Short mmCIF file of C-alpha atoms and ligand atoms in Angstrom, two decimals:
data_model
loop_
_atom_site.label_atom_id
_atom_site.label_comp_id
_atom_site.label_asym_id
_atom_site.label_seq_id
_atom_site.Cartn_x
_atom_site.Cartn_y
_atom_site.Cartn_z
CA UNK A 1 2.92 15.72 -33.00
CA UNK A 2 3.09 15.26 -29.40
CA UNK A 3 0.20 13.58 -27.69
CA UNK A 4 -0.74 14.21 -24.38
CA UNK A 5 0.13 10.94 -23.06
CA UNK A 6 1.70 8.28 -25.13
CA UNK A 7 2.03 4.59 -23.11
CA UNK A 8 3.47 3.12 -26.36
CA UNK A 9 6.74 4.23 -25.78
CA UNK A 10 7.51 2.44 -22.31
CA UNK A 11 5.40 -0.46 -23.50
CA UNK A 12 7.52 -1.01 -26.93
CA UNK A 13 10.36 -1.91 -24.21
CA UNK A 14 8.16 -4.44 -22.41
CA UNK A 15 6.47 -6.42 -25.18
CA UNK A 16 8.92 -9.51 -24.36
CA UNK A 17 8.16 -9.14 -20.63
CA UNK A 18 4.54 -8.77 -21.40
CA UNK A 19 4.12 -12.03 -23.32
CA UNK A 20 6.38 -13.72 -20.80
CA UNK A 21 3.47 -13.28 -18.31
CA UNK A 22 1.06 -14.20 -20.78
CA UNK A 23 2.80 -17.86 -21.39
CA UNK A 24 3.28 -17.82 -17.65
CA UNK A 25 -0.74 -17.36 -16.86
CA UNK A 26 -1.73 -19.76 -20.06
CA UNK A 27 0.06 -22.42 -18.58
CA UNK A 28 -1.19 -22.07 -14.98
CA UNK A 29 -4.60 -21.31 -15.82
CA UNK A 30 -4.62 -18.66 -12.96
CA UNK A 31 -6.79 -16.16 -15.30
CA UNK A 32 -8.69 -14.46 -12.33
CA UNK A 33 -6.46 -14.19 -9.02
CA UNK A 34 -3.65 -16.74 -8.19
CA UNK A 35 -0.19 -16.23 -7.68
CA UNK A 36 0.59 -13.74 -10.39
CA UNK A 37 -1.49 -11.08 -8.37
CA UNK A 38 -0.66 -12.63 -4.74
CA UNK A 39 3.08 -11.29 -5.57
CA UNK A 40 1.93 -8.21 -6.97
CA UNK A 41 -0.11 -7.56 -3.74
CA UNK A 42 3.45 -8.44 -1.87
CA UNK A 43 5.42 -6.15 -4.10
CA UNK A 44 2.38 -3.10 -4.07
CA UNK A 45 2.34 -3.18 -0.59
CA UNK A 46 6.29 -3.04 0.02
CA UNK A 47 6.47 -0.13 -2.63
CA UNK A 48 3.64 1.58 -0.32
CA UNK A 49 5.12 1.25 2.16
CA UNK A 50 2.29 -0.65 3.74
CA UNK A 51 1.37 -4.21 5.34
CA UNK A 52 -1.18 -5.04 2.79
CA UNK A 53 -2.41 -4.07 -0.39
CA UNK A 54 -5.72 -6.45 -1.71
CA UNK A 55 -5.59 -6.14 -5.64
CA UNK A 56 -8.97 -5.87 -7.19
CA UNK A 57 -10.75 -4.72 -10.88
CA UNK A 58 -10.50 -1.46 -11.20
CA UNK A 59 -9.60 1.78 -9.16
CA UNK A 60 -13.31 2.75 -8.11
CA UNK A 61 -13.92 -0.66 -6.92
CA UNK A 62 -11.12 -0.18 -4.69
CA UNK A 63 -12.59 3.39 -3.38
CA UNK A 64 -16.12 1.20 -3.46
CA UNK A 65 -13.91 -1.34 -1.10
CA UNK A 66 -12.33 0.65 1.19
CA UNK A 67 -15.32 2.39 2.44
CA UNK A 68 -17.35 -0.38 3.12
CA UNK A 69 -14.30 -2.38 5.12
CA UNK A 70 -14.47 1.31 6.94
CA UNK A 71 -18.42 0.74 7.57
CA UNK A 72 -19.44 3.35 5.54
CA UNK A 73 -22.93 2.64 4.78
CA UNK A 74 -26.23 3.81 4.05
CA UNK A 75 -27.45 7.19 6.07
CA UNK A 76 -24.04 7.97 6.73
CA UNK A 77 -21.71 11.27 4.68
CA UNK A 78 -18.26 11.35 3.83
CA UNK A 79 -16.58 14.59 2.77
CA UNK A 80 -14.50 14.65 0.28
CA UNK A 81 -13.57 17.40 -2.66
CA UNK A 82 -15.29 18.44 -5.57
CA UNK A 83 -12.14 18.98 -7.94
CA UNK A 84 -12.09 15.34 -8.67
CA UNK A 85 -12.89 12.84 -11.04
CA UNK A 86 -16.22 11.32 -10.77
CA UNK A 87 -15.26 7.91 -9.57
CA UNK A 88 -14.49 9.69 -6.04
CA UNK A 89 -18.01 10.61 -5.60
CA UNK A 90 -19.33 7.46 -7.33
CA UNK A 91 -17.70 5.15 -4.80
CA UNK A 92 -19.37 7.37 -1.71
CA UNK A 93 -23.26 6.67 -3.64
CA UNK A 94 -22.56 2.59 -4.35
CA UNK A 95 -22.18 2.09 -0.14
CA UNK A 96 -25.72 4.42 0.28
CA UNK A 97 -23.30 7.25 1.77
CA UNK A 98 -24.05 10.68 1.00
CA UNK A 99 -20.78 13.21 -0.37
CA UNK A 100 -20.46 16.01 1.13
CA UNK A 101 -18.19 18.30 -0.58
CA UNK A 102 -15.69 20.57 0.74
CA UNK A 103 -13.84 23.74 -1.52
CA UNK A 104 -10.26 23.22 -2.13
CA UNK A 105 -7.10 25.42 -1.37
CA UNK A 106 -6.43 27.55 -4.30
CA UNK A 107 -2.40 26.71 -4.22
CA UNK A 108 -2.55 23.19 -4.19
CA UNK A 109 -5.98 22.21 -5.47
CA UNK A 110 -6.65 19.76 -2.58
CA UNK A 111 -9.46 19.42 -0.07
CA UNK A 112 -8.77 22.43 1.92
CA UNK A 113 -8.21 21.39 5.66
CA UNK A 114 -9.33 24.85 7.13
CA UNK A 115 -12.80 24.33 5.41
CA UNK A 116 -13.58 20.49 6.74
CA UNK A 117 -14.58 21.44 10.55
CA UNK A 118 -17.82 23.02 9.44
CA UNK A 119 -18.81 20.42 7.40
CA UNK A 120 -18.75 17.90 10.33
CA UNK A 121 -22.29 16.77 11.19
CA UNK A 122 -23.27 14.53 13.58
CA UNK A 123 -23.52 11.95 10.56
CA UNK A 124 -20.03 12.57 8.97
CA UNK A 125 -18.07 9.04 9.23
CA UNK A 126 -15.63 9.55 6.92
CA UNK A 127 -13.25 11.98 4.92
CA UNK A 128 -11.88 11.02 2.06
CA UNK A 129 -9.09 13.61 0.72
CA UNK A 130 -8.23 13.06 -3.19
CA UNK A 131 -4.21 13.66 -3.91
CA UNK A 132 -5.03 15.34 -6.96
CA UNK A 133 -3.03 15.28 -10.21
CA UNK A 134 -0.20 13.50 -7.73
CA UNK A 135 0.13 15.68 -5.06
CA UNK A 136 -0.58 14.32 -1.45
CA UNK A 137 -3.70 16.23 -0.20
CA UNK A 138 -2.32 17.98 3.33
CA UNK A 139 -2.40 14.52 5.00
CA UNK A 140 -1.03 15.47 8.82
CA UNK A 141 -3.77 18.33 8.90
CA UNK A 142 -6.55 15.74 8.18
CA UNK A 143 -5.14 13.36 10.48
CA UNK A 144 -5.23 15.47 13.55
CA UNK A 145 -9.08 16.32 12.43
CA UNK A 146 -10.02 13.23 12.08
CA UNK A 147 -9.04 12.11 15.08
CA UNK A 148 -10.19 15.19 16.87
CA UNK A 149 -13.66 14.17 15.81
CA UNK A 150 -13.17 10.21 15.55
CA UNK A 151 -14.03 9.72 12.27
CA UNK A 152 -12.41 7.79 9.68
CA UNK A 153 -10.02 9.10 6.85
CA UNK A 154 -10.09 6.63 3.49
CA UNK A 155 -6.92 8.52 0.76
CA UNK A 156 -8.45 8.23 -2.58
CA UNK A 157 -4.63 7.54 -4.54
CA UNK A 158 -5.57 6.59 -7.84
CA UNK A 159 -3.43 9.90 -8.83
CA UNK A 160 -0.74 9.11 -5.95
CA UNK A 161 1.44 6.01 -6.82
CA UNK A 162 4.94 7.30 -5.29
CA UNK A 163 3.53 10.45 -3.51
CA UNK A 164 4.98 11.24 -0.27
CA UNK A 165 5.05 13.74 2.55
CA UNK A 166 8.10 13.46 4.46
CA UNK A 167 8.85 10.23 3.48
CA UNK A 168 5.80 9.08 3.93
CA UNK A 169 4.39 7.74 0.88
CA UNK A 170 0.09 8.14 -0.03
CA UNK A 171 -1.70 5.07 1.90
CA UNK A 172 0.21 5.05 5.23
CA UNK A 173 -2.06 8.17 6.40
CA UNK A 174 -5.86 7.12 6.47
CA UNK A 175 -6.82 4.09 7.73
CA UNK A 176 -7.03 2.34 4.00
CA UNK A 177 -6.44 3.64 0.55
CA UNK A 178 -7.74 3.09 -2.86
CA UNK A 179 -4.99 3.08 -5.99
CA UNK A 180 -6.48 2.82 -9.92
CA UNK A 181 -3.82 1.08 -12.22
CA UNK A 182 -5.68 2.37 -14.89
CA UNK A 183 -3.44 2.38 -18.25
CA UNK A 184 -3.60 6.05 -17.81
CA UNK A 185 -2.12 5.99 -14.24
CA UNK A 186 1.52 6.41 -13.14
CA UNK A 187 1.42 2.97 -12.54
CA UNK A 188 -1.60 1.06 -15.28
CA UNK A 189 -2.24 -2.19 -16.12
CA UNK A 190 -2.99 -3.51 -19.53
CA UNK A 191 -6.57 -2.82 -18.64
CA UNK A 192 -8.88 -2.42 -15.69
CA UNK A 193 -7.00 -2.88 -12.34
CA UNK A 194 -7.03 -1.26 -8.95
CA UNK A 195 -6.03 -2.21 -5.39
CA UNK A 196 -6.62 -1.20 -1.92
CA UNK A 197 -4.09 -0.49 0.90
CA UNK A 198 -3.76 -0.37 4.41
CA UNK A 199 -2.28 -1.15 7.27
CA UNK A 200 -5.25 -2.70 9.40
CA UNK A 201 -5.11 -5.98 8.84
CA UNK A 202 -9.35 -6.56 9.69
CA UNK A 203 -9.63 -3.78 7.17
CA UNK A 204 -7.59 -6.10 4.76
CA UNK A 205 -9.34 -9.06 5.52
CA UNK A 206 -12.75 -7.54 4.92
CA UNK A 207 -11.89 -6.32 1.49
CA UNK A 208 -10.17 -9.54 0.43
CA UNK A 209 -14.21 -11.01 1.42
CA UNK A 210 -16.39 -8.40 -0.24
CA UNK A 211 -14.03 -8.75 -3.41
CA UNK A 212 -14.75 -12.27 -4.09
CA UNK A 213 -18.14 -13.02 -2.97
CA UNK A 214 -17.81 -12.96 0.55
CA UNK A 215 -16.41 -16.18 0.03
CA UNK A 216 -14.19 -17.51 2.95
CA UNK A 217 -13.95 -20.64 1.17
CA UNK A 218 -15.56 -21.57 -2.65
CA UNK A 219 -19.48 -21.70 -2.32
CA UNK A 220 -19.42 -20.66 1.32
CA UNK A 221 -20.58 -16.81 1.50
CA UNK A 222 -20.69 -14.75 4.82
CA UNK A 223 -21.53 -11.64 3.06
CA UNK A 224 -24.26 -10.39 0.62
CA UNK A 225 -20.45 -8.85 -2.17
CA UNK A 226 -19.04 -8.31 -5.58
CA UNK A 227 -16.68 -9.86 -8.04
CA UNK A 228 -13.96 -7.37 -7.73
CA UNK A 229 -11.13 -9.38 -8.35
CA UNK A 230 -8.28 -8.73 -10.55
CA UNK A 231 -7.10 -11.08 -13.80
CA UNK A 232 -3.91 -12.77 -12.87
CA UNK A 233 -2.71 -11.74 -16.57
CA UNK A 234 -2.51 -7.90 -14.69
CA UNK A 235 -0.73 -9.02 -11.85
CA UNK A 236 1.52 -10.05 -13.69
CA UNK A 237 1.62 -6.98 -16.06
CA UNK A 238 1.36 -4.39 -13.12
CA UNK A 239 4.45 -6.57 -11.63
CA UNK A 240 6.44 -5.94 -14.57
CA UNK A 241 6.10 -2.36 -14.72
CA UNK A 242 6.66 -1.93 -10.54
CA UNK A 243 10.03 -1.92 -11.35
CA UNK A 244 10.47 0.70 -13.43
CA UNK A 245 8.02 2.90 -11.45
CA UNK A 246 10.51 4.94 -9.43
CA UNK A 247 12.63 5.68 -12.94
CA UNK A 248 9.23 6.71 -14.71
CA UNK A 249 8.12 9.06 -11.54
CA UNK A 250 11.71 10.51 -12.18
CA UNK A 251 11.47 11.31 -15.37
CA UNK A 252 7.58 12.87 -14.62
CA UNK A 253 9.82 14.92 -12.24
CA UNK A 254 12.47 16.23 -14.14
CA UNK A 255 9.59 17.17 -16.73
CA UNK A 256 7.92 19.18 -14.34
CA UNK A 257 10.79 20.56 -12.79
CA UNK A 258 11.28 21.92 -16.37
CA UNK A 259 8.03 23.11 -16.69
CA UNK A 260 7.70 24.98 -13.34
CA UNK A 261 11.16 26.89 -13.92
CA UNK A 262 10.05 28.33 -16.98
CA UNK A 263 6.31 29.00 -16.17
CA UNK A 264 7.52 30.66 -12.85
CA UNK A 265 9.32 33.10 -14.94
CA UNK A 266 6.77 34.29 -16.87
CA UNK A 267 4.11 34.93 -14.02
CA UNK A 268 1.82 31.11 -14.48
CA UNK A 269 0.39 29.45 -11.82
CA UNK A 270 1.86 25.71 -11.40
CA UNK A 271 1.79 23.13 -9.07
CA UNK A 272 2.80 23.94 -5.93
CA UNK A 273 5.02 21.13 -4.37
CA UNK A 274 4.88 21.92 -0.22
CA UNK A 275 8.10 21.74 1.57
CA UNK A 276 8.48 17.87 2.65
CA UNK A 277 6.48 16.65 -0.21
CA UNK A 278 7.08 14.40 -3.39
CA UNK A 279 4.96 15.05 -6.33
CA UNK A 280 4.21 12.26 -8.49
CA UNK A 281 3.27 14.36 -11.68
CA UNK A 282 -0.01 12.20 -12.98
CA UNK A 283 -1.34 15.39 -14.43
CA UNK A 284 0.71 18.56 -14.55
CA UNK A 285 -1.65 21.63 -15.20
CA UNK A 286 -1.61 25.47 -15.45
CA UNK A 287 -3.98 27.77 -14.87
CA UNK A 288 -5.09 29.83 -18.03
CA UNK A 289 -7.16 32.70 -18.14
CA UNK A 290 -8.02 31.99 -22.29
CA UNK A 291 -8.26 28.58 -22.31
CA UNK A 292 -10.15 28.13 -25.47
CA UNK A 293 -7.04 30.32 -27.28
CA UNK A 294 -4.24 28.04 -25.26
CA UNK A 295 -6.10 25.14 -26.87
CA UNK A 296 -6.68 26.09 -30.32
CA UNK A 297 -2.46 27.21 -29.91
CA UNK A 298 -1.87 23.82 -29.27
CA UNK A 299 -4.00 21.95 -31.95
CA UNK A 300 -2.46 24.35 -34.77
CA UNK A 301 0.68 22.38 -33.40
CA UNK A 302 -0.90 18.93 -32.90
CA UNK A 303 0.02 18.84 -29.28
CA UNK A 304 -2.00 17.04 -26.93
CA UNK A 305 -4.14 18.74 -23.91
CA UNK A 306 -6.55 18.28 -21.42
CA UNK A 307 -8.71 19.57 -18.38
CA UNK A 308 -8.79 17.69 -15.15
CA UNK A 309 -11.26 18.49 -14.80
CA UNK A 310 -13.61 20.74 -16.59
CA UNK A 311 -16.98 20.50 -14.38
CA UNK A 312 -16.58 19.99 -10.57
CA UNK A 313 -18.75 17.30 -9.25
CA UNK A 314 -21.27 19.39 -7.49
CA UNK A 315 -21.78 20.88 -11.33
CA UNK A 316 -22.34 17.49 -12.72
CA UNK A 317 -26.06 16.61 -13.27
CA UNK A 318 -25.10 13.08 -11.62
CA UNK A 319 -25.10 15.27 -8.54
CA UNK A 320 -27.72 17.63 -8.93
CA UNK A 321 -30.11 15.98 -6.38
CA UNK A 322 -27.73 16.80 -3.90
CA UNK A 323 -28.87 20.47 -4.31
CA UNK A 324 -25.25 22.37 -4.37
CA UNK A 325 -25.50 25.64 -7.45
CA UNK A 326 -22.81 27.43 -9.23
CA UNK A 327 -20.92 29.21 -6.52
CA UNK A 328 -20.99 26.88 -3.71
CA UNK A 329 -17.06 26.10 -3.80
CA UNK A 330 -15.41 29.30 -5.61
CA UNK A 331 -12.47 28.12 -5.81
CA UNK A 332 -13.06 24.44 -7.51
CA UNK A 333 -15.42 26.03 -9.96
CA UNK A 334 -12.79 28.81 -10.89
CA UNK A 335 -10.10 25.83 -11.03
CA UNK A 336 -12.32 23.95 -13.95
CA UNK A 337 -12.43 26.85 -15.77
CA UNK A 338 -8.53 27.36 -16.04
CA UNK A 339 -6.58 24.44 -15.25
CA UNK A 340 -4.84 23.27 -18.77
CA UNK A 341 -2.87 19.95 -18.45
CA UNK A 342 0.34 19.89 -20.69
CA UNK A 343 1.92 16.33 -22.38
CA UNK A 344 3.95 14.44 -19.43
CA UNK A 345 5.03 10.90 -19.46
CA UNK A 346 7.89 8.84 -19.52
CA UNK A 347 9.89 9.17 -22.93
CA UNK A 348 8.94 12.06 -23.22
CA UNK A 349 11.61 14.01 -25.68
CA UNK A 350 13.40 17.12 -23.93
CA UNK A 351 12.82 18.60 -27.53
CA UNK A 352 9.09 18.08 -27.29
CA UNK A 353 9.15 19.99 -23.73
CA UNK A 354 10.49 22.69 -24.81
CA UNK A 355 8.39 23.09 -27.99
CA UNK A 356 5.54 22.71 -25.43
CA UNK A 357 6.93 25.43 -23.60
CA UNK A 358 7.55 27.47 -26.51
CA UNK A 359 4.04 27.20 -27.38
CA UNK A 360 2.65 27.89 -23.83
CA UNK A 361 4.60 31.39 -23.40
CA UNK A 362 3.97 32.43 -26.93
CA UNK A 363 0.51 32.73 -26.20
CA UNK A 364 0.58 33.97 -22.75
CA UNK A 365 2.52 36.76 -23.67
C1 LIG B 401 -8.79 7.08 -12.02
C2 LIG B 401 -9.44 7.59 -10.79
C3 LIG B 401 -10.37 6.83 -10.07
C4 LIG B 401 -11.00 5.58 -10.59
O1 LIG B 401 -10.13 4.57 -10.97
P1 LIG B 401 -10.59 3.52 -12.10
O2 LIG B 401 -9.46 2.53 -12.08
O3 LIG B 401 -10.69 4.27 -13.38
O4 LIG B 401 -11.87 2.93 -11.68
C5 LIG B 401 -10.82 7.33 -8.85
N1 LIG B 401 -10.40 8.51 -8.38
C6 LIG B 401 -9.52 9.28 -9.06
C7 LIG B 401 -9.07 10.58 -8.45
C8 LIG B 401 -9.02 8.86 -10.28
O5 LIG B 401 -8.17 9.63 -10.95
#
């Protein structure tokens, strides 16, 4: 059996660790902030690359976050992709905002850059470019638009944790960032956990309010907020794992690197990894014309799978009122009916790659 994702095995090493941060939070009493997640803000923001990162519950809180410190707000739309997980969209309805969605380039299954000009209304205040499955949406391109139109760019990187182009890791393009530490992520907590990032220090400020009840000071409140903070048992937890980050993304890497040389051979789309850019390998999917036959393949074996995702949001009835149909974005729609996500994750077994392999070519073939 090989599941799709297993965190047991990197957590098995960390049990001690774990319940050192435990004892450490029981006998401060710092349950919900304090100075577990004040260093794991320091350390976050340092791995970013970044001057701050403002740790909060949970990855779409973050997104929720980031817009509103960017004044997103009611009447206003914010393009953004529709090969994405919900939350994306989600985040873009809780400020009033309206998503707009924009089709994605069929080679690296990002926003695509040459399709975001006509989109621009006269309301547009925002883009917010998803790095799907790990790989950095083409960051420089929606820079220079952006700017060309002076709107906002907010990186939704709750896929991106290590991600770079040129160097540059995912958060020190747009003017702020939203990361999930999901358990699922590259980097997860032992629960709900998210953070934003950015270099804007008023930005930073303004999410570190609306996280805590707009609450300069206890029972003083500037702003009509949320309780978005994060449990100082995570902090503590997400600082424990930090450090082993840059070996897991390695071993992601080498995975895929695997992966990629023997699905090139056969003729099977992968993910393409532009010149200049690091891949952080959250998800690594194929595209499939049989998917229902690749799957059943893979149960007779009891290996895991997945589709991320298998309805674009414009599909979703969440999103119906927003009056997009089946062949708006080709190429997103096309992508949910073929992408196939194959087991990666540190501790992974080299034997258990290449049985997944195996089992991949046998049945393209
Ligand atoms: C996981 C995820 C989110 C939401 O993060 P949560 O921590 O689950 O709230 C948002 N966007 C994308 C692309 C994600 O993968």
């Amino acid at each position: 059996m090989i599941p799709l994702f297993d965190l047991g095995r990197s957590h098995d090493l960390l049990r001690d660790q774990f319940h050192d941060v435990l004892d450490q939070v029981i006998n401060s009493s710092e349950y919900v902030l304090g100075s577990t997640v004040n260093r794991f803000e320091r350390e976050f923001a340092t791995y970013c690359g970044s001057d701050h990162a403002v740790a909060v519950n949970s990855g779409t809180s973050a997104l929720h976050l980031a817009l509103e410190a960017s004044g997103v707000g009611p009447g206003d739309e914010v393009i953004t992709t529709p090969m994405t997980f919900i939350a994306t969209a989600a985040a873009i309805s809780y400020t009033g905002a309206k998503p707009v969605f924009v089709d994605v380039d069929p080679d690296t299954w990002n926003i695509n850059p040459q399709m975001i000009q006509k989109a621009i209304t006269p309301r547009t205040k925002a883009i917010m470019p998803v790095h799907l499955h790990g790989l950095m949406a083409n960051m420089p391109a929606i820079m220079d638009l952006a700017d060309q139109n002076g709107i906002v760019v907010i990186e939704d990187a709750a896929q991106a944790h290590g991600a770079s182009i040129n160097g540059r890791r995912a958060s020190t393009f747009g003017l702020v960032s939203g990361f999930s530490f999901y358990p699922g992520k590259n980097l997860g907590a032992l629960g709900e956990a998210g953070a934003v990032v950015t270099n804007d220090s008023v930005v930073a400020e303004r999410v570190r309010l609306m996280r805590n009840w707009g609450s300069p000071e206890r029972y003083v409140h500037d702003a009509v907020a949320f309780n978005y903070r994060m449990d100082g048992v995570q902090g503590g937890f997400l600082s424990v794992k930090l450090r082993y980050m840059e070996a897991w993304n390695a071993q992601r890497s080498l995975i895929a690197n695997k992966y990629t040389t023997a699905f090139t051979n056969a003729g099977i789309k992968c993910p393409t990894v532009p010149d200049g850019y690091v891949h952080a390998f959250h998800v690594y999917a194929i595209l499939v014309d049989d998917r229902e036959r690749m799957r059943k393949a893979f149960d007779r074996k009891f290996i895991g799978h997945g589709v991320h995702y298998p309805i674009a949001v414009h599909r979703q009835k969440a999103y119906e009122f927003l009056g997009y149909s089946k062949g708006s974005f080709p190429t997103a729609e096309s992508l949910a009916e073929k992408f196939f996500s194959l087991p990666i994750f540190p501790g992974m077994q080299e034997s258990e790659v290449d049985l997944v392999i195996q089992t991949v070519l046998e049945e393209i073939r």
